[in-house]
PDB file of C-alpha atoms in Angstrom:
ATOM      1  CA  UNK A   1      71.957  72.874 103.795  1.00  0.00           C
ATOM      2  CA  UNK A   2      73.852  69.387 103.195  1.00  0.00           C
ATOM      3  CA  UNK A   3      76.993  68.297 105.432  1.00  0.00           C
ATOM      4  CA  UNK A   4      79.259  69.597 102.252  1.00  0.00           C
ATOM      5  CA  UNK A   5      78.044  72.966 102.689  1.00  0.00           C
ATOM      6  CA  UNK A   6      78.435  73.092 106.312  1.00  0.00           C
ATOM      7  CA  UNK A   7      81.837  74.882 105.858  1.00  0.00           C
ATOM      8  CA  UNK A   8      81.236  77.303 103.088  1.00  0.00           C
ATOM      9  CA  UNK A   9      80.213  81.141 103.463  1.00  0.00           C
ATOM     10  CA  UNK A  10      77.024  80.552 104.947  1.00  0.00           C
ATOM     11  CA  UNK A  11      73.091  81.805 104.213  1.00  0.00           C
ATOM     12  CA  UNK A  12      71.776  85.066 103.391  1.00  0.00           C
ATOM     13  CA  UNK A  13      69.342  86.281 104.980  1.00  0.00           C
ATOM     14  CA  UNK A  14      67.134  87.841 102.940  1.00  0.00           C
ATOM     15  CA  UNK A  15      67.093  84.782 100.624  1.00  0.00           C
ATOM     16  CA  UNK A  16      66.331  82.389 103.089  1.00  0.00           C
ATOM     17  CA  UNK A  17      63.422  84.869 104.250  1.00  0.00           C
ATOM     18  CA  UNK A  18      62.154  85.206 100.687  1.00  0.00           C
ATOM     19  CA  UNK A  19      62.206  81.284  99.845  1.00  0.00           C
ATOM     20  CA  UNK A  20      61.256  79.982 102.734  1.00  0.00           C
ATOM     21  CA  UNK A  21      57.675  79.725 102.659  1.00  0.00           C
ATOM     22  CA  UNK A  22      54.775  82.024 104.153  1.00  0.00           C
ATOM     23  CA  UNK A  23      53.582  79.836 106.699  1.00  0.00           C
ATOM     24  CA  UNK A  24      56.748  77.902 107.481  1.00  0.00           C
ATOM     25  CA  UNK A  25      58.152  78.414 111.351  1.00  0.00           C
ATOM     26  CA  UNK A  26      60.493  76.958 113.637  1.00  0.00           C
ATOM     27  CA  UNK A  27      63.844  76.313 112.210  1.00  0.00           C
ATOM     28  CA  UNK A  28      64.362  77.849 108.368  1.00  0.00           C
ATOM     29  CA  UNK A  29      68.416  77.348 108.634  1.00  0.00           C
ATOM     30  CA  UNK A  30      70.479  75.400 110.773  1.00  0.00           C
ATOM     31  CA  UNK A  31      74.624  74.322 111.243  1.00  0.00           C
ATOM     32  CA  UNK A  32      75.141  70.723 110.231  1.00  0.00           C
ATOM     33  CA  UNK A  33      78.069  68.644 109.527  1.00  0.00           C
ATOM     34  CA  UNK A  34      79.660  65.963 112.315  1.00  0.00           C
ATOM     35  CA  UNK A  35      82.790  67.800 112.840  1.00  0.00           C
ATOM     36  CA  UNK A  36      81.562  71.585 114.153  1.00  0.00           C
ATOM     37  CA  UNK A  37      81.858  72.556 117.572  1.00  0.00           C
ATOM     38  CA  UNK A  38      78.909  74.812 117.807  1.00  0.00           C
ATOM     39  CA  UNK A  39      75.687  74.974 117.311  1.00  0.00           C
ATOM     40  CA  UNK A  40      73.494  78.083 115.547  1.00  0.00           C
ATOM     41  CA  UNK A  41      69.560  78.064 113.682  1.00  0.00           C
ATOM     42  CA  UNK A  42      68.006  80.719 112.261  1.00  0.00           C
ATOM     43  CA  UNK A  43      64.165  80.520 114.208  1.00  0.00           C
ATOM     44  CA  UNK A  44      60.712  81.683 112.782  1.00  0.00           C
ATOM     45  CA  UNK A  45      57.749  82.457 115.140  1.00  0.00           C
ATOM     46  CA  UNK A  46      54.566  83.458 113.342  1.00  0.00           C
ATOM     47  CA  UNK A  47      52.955  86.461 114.596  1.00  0.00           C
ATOM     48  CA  UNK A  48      51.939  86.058 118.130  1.00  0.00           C
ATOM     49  CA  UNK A  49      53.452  82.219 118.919  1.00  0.00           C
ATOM     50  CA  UNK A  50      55.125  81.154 121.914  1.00  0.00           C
ATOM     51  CA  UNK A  51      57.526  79.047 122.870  1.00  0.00           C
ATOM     52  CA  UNK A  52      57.264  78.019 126.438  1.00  0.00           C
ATOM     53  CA  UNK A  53      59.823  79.123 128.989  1.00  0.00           C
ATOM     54  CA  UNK A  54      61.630  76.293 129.378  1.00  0.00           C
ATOM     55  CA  UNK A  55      65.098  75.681 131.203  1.00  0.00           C
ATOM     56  CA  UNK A  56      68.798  75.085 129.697  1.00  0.00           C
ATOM     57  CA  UNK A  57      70.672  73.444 132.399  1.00  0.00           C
ATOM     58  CA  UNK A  58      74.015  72.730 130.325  1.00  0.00           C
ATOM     59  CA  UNK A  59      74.297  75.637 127.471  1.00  0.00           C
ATOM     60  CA  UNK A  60      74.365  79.201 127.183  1.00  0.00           C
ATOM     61  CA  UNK A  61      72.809  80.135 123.919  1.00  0.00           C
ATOM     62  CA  UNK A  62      73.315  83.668 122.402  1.00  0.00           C
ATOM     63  CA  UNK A  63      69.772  85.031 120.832  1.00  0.00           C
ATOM     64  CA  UNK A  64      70.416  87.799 117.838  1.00  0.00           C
ATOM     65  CA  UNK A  65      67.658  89.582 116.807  1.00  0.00           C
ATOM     66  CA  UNK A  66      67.366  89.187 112.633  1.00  0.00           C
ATOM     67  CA  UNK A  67      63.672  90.767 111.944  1.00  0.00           C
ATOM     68  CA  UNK A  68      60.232  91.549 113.422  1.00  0.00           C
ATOM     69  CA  UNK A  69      59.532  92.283 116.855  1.00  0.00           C
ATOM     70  CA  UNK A  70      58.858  89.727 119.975  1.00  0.00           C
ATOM     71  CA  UNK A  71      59.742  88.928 123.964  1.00  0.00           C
ATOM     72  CA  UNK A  72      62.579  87.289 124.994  1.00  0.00           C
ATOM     73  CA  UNK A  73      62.072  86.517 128.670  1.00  0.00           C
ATOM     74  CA  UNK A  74      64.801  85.599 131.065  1.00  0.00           C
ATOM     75  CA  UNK A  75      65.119  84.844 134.449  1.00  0.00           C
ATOM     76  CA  UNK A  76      61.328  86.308 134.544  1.00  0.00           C
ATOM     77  CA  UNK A  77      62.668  89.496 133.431  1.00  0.00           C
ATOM     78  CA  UNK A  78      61.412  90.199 129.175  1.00  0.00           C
ATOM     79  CA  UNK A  79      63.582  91.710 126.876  1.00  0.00           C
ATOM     80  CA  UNK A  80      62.645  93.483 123.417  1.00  0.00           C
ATOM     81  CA  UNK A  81      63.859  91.287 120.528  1.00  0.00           C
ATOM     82  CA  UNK A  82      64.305  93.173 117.421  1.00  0.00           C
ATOM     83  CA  UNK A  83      66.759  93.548 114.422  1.00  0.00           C
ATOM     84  CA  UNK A  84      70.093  93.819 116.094  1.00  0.00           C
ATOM     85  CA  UNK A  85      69.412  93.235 119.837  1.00  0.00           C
ATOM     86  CA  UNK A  86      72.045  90.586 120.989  1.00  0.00           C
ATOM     87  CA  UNK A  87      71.289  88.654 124.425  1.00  0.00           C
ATOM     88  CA  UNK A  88      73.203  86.277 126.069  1.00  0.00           C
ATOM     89  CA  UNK A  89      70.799  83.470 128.048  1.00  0.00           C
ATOM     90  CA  UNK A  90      73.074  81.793 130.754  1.00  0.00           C
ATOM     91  CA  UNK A  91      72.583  77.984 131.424  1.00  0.00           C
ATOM     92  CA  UNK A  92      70.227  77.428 133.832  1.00  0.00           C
ATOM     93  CA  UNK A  93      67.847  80.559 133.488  1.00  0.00           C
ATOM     94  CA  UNK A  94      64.219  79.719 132.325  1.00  0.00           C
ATOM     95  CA  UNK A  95      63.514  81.307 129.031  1.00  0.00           C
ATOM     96  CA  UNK A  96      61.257  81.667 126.264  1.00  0.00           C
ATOM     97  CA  UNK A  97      60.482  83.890 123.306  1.00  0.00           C
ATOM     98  CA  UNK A  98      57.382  85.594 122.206  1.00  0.00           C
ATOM     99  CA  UNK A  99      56.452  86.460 118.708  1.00  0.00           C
ATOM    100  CA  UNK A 100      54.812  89.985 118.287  1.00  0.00           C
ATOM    101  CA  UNK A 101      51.780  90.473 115.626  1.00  0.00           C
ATOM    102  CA  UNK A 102      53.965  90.556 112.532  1.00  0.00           C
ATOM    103  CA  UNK A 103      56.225  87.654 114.095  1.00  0.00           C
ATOM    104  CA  UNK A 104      60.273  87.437 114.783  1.00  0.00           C
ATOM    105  CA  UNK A 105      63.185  86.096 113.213  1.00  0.00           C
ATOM    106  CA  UNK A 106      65.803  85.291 115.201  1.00  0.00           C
ATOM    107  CA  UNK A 107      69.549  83.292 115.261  1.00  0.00           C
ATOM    108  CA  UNK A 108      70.731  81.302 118.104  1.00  0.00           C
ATOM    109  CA  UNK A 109      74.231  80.017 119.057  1.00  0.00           C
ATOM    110  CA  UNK A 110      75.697  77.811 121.086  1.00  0.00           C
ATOM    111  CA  UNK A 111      78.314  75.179 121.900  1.00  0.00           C
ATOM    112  CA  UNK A 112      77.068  72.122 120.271  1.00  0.00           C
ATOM    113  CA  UNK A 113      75.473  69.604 122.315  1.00  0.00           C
ATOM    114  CA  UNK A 114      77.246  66.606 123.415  1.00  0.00           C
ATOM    115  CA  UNK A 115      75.780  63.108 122.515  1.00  0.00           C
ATOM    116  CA  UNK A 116      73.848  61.099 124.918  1.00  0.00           C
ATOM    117  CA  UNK A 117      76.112  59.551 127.370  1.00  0.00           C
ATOM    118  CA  UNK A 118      74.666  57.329 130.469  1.00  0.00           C
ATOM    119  CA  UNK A 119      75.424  59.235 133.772  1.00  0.00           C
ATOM    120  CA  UNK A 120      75.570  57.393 137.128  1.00  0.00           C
ATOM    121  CA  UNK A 121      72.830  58.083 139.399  1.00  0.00           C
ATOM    122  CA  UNK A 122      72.687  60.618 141.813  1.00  0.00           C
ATOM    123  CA  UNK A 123      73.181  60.062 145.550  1.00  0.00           C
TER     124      UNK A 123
END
């Protein structure tokens, strides 16, 4: 997806799914373009990958289901993720996603990330 696109009806699913190759994981899709408030990328876990719970101290990020089946963990409690489950992860909860054994598709959202500033030090 270029910049110009970045405003037009978006991706279909199913095409993206079919075109994107077999092995290919991590992001297929994502929002670009320098003037959008939010971030969103479609995510592609091959059957049984990880990604590490981890911790989002400044964004909540919305997690939508798209296909397959995985874990979404949060807070140490694990969540089915599946076509149409919607979760919200609040900033500052570890989290992390599990692919099952045919893998998961999934969209996140959130506000887009501010650029690097230099913060004073804390006391």
């Amino acid at each position: 997806m270029t910049d110009s696109d970045a405003h037009d009806d978006g991706v279909i699913l199913d095409d993206l799914l079919r075109e994107a190759a077999a092995d290919a994981a991590g992001a297929l899709w994502r929002l670009t373009g320098d003037d959008r408030q939010l971030d969103a990328n479609v995510v592609r876990l091959r059957p049984a990958a990880t990604v590490t719970d981890h911790v989002e101290p400044d964004l909540d990020v919305l997690v939508v289901g798209l296909s397959g089946e995985g874990t979404l963990r949060c807070a140490g409690t694990a969540h089915d993720l599946r076509p149409g489950v919607l979760r919200l992860l609040p900033r500052g909860a570890a989290r992390g996603v599990s692919a099952g054994p045919d893998g998961v598709v999934y969209l996140t959202v959130h506000r887009r990330r501010p650029g690097l500033a230099i913060r004073p030090r804390p006391s």
